[in-house]
XYZ file of C-alpha atoms in Angstrom:
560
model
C -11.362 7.426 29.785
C -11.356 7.005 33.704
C -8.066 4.576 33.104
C -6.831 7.378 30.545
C -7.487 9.984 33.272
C -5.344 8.117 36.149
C -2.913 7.313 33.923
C -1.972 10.248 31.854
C -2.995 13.071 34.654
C -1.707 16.288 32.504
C -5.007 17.775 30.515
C -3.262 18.241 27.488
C -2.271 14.396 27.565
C -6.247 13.444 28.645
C -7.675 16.006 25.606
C -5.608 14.102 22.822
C -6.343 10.430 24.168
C -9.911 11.375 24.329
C -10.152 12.722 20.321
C -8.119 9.750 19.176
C -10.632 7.277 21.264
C -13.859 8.921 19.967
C -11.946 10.405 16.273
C -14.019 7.275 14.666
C -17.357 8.670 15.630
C -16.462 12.283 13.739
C -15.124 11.350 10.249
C -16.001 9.047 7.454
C -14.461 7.763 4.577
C -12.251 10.767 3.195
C -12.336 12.473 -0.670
C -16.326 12.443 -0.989
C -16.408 15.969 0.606
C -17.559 14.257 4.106
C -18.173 17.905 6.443
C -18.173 15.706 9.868
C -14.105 16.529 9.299
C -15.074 20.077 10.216
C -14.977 19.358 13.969
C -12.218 16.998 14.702
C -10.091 19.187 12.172
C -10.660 22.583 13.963
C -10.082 20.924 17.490
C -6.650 19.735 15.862
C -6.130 23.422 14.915
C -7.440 25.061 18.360
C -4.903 22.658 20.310
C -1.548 23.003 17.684
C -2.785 27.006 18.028
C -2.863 26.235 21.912
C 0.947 24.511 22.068
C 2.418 26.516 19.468
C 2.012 29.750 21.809
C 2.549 28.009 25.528
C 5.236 25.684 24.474
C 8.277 28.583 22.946
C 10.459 25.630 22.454
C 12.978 24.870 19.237
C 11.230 22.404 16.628
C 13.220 19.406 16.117
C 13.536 17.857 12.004
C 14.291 14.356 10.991
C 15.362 13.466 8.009
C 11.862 11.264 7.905
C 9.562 14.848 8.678
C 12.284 15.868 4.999
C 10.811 13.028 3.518
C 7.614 13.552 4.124
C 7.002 16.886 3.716
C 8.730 16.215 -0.210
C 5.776 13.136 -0.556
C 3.248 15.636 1.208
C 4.271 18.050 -1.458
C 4.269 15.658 -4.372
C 0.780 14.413 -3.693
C -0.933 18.092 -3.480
C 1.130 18.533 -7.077
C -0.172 15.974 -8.366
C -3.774 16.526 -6.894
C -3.858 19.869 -8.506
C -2.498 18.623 -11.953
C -5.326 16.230 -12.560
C -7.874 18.539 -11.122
C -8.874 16.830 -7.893
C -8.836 19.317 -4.814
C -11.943 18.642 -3.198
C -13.837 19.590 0.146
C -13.048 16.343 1.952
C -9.297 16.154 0.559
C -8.901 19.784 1.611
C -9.937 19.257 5.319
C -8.186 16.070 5.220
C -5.079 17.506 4.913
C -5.497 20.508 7.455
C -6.381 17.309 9.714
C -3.464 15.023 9.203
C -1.087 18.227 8.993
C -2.194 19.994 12.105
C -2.449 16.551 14.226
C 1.510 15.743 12.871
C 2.378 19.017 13.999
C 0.898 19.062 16.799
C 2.545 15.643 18.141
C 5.705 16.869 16.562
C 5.739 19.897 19.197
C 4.792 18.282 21.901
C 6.062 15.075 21.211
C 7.818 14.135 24.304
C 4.686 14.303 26.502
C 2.436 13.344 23.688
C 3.360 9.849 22.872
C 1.643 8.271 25.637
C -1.140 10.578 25.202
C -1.348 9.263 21.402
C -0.705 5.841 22.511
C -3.286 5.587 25.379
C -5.970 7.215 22.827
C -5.458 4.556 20.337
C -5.715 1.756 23.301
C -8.928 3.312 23.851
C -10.512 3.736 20.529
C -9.992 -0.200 20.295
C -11.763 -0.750 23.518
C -14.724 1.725 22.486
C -15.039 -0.047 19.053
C -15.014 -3.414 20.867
C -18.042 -2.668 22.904
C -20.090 -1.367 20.056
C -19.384 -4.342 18.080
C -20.012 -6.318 21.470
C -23.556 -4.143 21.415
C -23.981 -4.852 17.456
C -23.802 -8.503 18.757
C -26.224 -8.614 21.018
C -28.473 -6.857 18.626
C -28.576 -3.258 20.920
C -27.216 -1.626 17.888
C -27.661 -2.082 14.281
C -24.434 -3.198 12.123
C -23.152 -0.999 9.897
C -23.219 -3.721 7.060
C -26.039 -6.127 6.115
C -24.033 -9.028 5.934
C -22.054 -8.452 9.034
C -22.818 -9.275 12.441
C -20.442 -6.259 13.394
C -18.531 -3.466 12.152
C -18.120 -0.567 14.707
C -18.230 2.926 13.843
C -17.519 1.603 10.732
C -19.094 0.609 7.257
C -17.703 -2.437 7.028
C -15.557 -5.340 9.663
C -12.568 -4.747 7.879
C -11.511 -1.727 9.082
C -12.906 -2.681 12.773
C -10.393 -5.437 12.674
C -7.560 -2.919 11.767
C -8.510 -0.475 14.780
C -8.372 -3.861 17.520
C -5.413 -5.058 16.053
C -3.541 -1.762 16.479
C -4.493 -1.660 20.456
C -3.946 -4.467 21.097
C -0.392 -4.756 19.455
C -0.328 -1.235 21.508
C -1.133 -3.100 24.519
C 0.763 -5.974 24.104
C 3.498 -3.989 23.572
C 3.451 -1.813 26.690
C 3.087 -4.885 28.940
C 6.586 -4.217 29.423
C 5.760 -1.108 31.582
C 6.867 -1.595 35.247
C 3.524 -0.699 36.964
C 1.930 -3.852 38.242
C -2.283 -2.132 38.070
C -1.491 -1.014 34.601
C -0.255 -3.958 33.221
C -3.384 -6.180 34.755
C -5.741 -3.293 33.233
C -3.615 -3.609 29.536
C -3.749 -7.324 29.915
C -8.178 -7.213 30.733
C -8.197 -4.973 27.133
C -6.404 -7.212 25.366
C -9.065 -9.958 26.729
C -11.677 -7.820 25.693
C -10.522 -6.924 22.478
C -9.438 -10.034 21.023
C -12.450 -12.048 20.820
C -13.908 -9.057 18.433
C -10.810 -9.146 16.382
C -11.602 -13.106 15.619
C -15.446 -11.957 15.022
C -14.576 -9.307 12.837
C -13.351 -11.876 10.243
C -11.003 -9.528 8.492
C -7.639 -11.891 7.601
C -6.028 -8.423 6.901
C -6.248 -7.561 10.445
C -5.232 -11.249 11.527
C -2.154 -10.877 9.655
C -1.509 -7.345 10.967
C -1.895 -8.317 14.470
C 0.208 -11.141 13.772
C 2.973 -9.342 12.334
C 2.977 -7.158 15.249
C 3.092 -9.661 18.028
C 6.153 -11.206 16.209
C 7.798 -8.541 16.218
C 7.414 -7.510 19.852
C 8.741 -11.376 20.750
C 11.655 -10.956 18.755
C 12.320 -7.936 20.687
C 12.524 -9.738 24.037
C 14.540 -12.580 22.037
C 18.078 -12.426 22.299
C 18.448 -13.664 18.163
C 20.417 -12.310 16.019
C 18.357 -10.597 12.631
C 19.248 -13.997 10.199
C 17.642 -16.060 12.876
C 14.639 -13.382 13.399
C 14.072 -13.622 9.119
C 13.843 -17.241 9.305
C 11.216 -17.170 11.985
C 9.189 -14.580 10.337
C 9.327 -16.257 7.238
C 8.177 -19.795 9.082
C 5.321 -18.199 10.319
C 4.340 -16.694 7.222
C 4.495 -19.779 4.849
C 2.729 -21.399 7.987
C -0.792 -19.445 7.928
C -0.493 -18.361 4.755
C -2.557 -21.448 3.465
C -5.420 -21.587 6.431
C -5.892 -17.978 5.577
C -6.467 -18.541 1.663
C -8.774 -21.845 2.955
C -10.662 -19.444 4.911
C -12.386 -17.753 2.265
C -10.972 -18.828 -1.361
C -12.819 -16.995 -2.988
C -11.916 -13.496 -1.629
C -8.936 -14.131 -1.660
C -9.264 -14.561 -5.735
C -11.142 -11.663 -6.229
C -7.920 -9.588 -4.773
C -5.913 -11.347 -7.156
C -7.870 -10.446 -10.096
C -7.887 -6.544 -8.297
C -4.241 -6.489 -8.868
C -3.983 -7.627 -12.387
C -6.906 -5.030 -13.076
C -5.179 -2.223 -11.045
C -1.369 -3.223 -12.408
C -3.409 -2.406 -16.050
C -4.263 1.055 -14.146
C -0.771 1.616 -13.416
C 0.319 1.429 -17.008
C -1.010 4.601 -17.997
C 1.631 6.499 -16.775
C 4.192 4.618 -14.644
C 6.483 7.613 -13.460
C 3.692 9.898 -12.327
C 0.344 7.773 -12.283
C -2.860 8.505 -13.603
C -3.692 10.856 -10.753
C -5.098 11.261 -7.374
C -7.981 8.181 -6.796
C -6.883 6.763 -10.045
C -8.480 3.510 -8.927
C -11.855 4.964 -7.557
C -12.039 6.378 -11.168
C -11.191 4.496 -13.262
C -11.020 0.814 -11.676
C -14.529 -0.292 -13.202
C -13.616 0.626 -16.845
C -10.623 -1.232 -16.760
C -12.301 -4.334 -15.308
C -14.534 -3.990 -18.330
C -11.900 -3.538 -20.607
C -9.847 -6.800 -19.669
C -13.391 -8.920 -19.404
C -14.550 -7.620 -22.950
C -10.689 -8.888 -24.448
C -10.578 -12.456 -22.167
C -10.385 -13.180 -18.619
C -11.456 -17.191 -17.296
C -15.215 -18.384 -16.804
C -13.730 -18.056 -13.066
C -12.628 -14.547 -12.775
C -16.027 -13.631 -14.610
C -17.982 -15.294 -11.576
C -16.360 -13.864 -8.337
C -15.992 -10.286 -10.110
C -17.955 -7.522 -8.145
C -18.474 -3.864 -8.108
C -15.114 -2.176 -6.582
C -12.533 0.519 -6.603
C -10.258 -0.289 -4.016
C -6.753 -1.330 -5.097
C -6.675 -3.987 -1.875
C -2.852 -3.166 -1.948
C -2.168 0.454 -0.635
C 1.477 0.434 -2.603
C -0.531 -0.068 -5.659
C -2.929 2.426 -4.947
C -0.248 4.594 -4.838
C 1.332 3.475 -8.197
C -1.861 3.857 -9.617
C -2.478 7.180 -8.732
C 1.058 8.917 -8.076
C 3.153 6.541 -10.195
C 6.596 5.201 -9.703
C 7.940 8.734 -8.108
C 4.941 8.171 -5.309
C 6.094 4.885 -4.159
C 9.937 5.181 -3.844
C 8.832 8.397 -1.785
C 6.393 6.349 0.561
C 8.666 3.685 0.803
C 11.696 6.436 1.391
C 9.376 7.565 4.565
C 8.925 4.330 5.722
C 12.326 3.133 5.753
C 14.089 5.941 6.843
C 11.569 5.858 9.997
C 12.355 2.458 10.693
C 16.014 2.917 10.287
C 16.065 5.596 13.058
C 13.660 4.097 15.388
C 13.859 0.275 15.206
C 10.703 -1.815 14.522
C 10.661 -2.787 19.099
C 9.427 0.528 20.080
C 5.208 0.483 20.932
C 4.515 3.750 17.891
C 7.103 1.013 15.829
C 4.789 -1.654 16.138
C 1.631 0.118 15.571
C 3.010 1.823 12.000
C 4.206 -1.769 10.969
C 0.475 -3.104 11.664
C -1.236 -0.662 9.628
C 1.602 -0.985 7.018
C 0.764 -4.728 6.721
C -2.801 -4.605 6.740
C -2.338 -2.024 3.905
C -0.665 -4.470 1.599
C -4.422 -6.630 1.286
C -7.037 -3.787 2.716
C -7.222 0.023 2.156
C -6.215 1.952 5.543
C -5.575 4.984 3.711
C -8.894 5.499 2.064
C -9.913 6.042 5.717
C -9.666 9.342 7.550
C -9.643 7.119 10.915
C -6.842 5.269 10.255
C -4.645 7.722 8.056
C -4.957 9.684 11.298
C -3.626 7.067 13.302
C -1.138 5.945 11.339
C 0.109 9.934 10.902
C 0.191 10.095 14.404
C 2.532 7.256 15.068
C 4.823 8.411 12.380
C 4.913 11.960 14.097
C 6.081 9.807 17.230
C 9.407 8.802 15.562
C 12.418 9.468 17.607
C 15.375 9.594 15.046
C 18.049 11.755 15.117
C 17.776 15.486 14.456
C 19.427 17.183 11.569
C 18.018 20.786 12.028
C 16.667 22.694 14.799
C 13.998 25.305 13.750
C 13.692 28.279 16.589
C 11.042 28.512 18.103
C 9.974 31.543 15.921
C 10.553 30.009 12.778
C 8.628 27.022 14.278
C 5.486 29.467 14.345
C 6.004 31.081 12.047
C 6.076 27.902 8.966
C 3.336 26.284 11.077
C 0.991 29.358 11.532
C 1.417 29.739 7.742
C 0.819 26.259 6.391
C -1.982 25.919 8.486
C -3.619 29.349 7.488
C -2.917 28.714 3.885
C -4.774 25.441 4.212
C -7.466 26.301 6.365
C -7.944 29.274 3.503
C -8.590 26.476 0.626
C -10.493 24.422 2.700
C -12.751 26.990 4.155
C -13.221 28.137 0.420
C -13.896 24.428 -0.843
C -16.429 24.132 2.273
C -18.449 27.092 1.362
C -18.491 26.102 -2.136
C -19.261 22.974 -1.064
C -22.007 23.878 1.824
C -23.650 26.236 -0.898
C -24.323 24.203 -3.128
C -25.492 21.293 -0.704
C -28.323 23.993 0.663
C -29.167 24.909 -2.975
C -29.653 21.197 -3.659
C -32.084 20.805 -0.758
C -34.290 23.449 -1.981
C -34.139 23.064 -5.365
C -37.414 21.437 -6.363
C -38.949 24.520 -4.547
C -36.985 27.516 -5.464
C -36.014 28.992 -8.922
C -33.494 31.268 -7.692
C -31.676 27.965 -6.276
C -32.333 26.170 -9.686
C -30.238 28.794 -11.648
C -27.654 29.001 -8.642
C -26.974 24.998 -9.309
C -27.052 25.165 -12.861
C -24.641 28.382 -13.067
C -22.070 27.118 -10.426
C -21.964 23.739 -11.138
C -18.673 24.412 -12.541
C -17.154 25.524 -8.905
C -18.304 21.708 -7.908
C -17.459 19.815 -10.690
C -14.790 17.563 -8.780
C -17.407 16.554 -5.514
C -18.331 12.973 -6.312
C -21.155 13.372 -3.549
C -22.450 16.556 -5.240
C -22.323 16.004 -8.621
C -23.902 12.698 -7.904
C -26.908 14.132 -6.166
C -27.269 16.783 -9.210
C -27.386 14.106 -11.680
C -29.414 11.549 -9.360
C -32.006 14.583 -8.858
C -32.152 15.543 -12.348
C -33.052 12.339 -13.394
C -35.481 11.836 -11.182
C -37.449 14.865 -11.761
C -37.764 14.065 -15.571
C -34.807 16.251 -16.773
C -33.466 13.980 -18.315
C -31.404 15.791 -21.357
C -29.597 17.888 -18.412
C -29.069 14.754 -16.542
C -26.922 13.425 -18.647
C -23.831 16.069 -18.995
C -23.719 15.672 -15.139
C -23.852 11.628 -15.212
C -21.590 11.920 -17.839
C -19.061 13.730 -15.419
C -20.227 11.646 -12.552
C -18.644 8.850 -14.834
C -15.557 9.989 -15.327
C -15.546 11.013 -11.599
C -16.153 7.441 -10.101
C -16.772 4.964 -12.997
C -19.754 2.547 -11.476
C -22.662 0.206 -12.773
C -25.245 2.323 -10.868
C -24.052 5.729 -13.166
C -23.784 4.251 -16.071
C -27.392 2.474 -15.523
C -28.824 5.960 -14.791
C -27.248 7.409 -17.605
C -28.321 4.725 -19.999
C -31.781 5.421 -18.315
C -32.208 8.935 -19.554
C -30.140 8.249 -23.658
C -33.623 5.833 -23.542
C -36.009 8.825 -22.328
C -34.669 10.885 -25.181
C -34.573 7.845 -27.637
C -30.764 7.995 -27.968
C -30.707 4.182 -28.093
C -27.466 3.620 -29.539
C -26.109 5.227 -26.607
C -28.420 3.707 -24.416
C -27.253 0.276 -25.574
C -23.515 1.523 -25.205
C -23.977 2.605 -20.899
C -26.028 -1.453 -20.543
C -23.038 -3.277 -22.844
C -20.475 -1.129 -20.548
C -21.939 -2.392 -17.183
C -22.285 -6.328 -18.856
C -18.754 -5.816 -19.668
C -17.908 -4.606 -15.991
C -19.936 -7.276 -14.239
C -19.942 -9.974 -16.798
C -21.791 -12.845 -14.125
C -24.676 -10.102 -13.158
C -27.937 -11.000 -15.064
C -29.329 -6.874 -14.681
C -27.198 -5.452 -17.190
C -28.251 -8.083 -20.122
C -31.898 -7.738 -18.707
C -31.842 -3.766 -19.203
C -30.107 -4.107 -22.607
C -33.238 -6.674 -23.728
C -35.902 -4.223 -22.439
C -34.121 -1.671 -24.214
C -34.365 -3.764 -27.475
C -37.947 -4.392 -27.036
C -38.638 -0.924 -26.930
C -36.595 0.071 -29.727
C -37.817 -2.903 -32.053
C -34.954 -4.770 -31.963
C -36.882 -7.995 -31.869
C -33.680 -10.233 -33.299
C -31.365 -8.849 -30.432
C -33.778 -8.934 -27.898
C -34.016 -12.819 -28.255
C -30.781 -13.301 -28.624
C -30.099 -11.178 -25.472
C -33.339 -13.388 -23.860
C -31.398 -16.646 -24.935
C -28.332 -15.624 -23.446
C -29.846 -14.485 -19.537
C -31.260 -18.149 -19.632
C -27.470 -19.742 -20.770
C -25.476 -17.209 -18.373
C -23.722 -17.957 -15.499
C -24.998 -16.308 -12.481
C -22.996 -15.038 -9.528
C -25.560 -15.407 -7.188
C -28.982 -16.473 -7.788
C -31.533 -14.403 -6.559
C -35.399 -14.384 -6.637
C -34.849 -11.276 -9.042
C -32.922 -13.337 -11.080
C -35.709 -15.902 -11.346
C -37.763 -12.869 -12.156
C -35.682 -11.556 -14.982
C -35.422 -15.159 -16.735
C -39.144 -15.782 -16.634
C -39.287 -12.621 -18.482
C -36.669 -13.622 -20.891
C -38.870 -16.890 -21.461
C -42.026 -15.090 -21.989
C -39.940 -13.132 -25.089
C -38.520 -16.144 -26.685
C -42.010 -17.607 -26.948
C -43.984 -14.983 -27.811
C -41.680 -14.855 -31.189
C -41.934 -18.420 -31.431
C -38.708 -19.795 -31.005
């Protein structure tokens, strides 16, 4: 901040460096109705508010803000057709809105600002993970030595590959003490983007560096093609080498989500389409075929991996040519040399094999550097009207999410106290409806219900916390509480859904034999007994070993 400080020198410029450096620390993953948005989200409002009324200058449109305000618009219409406003979408947009407005206005003084911030969110992530090394902090991730703010490496490796593209990039500043000081955070950062083992963010960082050589050379764009593409088929191999079997399990992602994207190719299956529906699909094209392979490296997701097929998924054919109409027209009016350039086209590539855009972090970042673009202007809006469309679009959505927060803060409280109070029983049961579309809500409803022996109202609200987010742990829950009310048809229905889902995972076929012991189904629960022993396993486990021996014990106590 000290560098940031020296640097940057207007307060203004210092205030927006500093949220973008410590932004990671106040939001999570976005659409679970995360409240930490609250504070970076009215800041973002306090300062547009701030610039809006000091700065009485004409607002300048590109033909990329056009764009982007007709995606912008697209994606709320489609959010509200399939019924998915929720808390943490609502203050997600105020964010992203208010922060591209607010570099919009002031957008000659606050590219560096912007810049600089981003420079220093990869240094601050770098020394956690540098801390997570040396065991002062705890990792975020129990089978990662690092991960930042961050749950998991991945998007740790995105953040250090931006700054340090960023940096690399403005080594061409004339200032000899701030080029040694970029060229010391580059030397910082870079052995935590090797440790952060994310080939997503190699490839990113790769791309960018490329791209800022083939600025300095003097070759013409054939020439620059050819040495991209080099490159490319060059690492491509040493990358799928360096873990196989990842790299697989993406593959098998796309065919699952490109099944997704059938439902409705010209508008998609609506917002999160993936998140919802990703797992039923899976067990859809495992119960019709799939290889002995694809069955063994399958896991629990619902991430598309591929951020253009997210978007197919969810917003159909219409949402990508609009996306790719905002990225191409920016990079037809600014180049792909300029620093903001660079740090769009790194987010852009780790997007096509990671999920940026599931992440409030770095959808901010990357909204930022798009409200950075320089292209030409096709309408001036006077300073008036400038207020006046901002003041409104930011009231309007700081109305819905201020009414989705309540709703949402309510209910949280009445959730806490509910084991205690009556009058907050009744509040939760009667407003449930005003909730319905809060994964993280309706979640801990169902989760609480069921563990408080309720189980016949447990499972309405599983059942919509299944068609909310389709996963093995709801559908084992809900399969839990059909058994505590002897519904074992449907019982067996939730267990053969998850062995369909996660066909190399010995806990599904072990819950569908204890459910056949219990309902006298001695002939299936041997088979089912037979079957755990034949199976192949994912991973063997000690629980696995414990399962089997149980299967065992079956099969002989019947004799067989």
């Amino acid at each position: 901040m000290f560098f940031a400080i020296i640097v940057l020198k207007n307060k203004y410029n210092i205030i927006i460096a500093g949220i973008v450096a410590i932004f990671p620390f106040m939001g999570k993953i976005a659409g679970f109705g995360d409240l930490s948005l609250i504070v970076p989200t009215l800041i973002c409002c306090v300062l547009l508010s701030v610039v809006i009324t000091r700065r009485k200058r004409a607002l300048r449109i590109s033909l990329t803000d056009v764009i982007l305000v007709i995606f912008g618009v697209y994606v709320i219409t489609r959010d509200i057709s399939s019924d998915s406003i929720t808390a943490g979408r609502c203050m997600q947009y105020l964010l992203t809105t208010s922060a591209y407005m607010l570099v919009r206005l002031y957008c000659d003084r606050a590219t560096k600002a912007v810049l600089m911030g981003i420079l220093l969110c990869g240094v601050v992530q770098s020394t956690i993970a540098y801390l997570q090394l040396a065991g002062v902090l705890n990792s975020n991730h129990s089978a990662f030595a690092c991960t930042g703010s961050f749950s998991n490496p991945a998007l740790l490796g995105c953040i250090v590959a931006v700054s340090i593209a960023v940096a690399v990039s403005e080594l061409k500043l004339k200032s000899n003490a701030v080029r040694w000081v970029l060229v010391v955070c580059i030397a910082y950062m870079l052995p935590v983007l090797i440790l952060s083992d994310s080939r997503a963010s190699w490839v990113a960082f790769g791309i960018g560096v490329i791209i800022i050589l083939l600025r300095e050379w003097r070759l013409k764009t054939f020439w620059k093609m050819v040495v991209v593409g080099v490159m490319a088929i060059w690492v491509a191999i040493p990358l799928y080498n360096h873990k196989p079997v990842s790299a697989d399990a993406r593959v098998l992602i796309w065919k699952v989500c490109g099944n997704i994207s059938k439902e409705n190719t010209l508008t998609g299956a609506g917002t999160d389409a993936v998140r919802r529906e990703y797992m039923h699909y899976q067990a859809d094209y495992f119960q019709n075929g799939g290889t002995e392979k694809e069955r063994i490296i399958t896991a629990n997701n619902n991430y598309a991996f591929n951020e253009l097929l997210d978007i197919l998924c969810s917003y159909g054919v219409i949402g990508v040519i609009l996306f790719l109409s905002v990225v191409v027209t920016y990079f037809a009016c600014n180049g792909i040399g300029g620093t903001p350039s660079v740090g769009v086209m790194c987010i852009l590539v780790f997007g096509m094999f990671s999920y940026p855009f599931s992440n409030i972090v770095t959808l901010t970042i990357f909204t930022l550097l798009l409200a950075m673009e320089k292209g030409k202007t096709i309408l001036y809006l006077r300073y008036r009207c400038a207020k006046y469309i901002t003041v409104i679009m930011v009231v309007a959505l700081l109305s819905v999410a201020g009414v989705k927060w309540w709703e949402f803060k309510r209910f949280d409280d009445a959730l806490k106290e509910y084991c205690w109070k009556i009058s907050e029983k009744e509040y939760v049961k009667s407003n449930f409806h005003n909730i319905k579309n809060e994964p993280m809500l309706v979640s801990r409803y169902g989760r609480l219900l069921y563990e408080t022996g309720n189980y016949a109202e447990a499972i309405p609200i599983l059942d919509r916390m299944r068609e909310l987010q389709a996963s093995p742990e709801v559908y084992y829950d809900l399969g839990k509480c059909y058994e505590k009310t002897a519904e074992y048809d449907n019982a067996e229905l939730c267990y053969k859904m998850v062995s369909y889902m996660l066909p190399a995972y010995i806990t599904p076929q072990y819950k569908l034999m204890k459910l056949y012991k219990l309902s006298n189904q001695d002939v299936k629960a041997i088979e089912t007994a037979q079957y755990m022993l034949d199976m192949p396993l994912k991973k063997e486990t000690s629980e696995s070993e414990r399962m089997k021996i149980e299967a065992m014990r079956i099969i002989k106590a019947h004799g067989v």
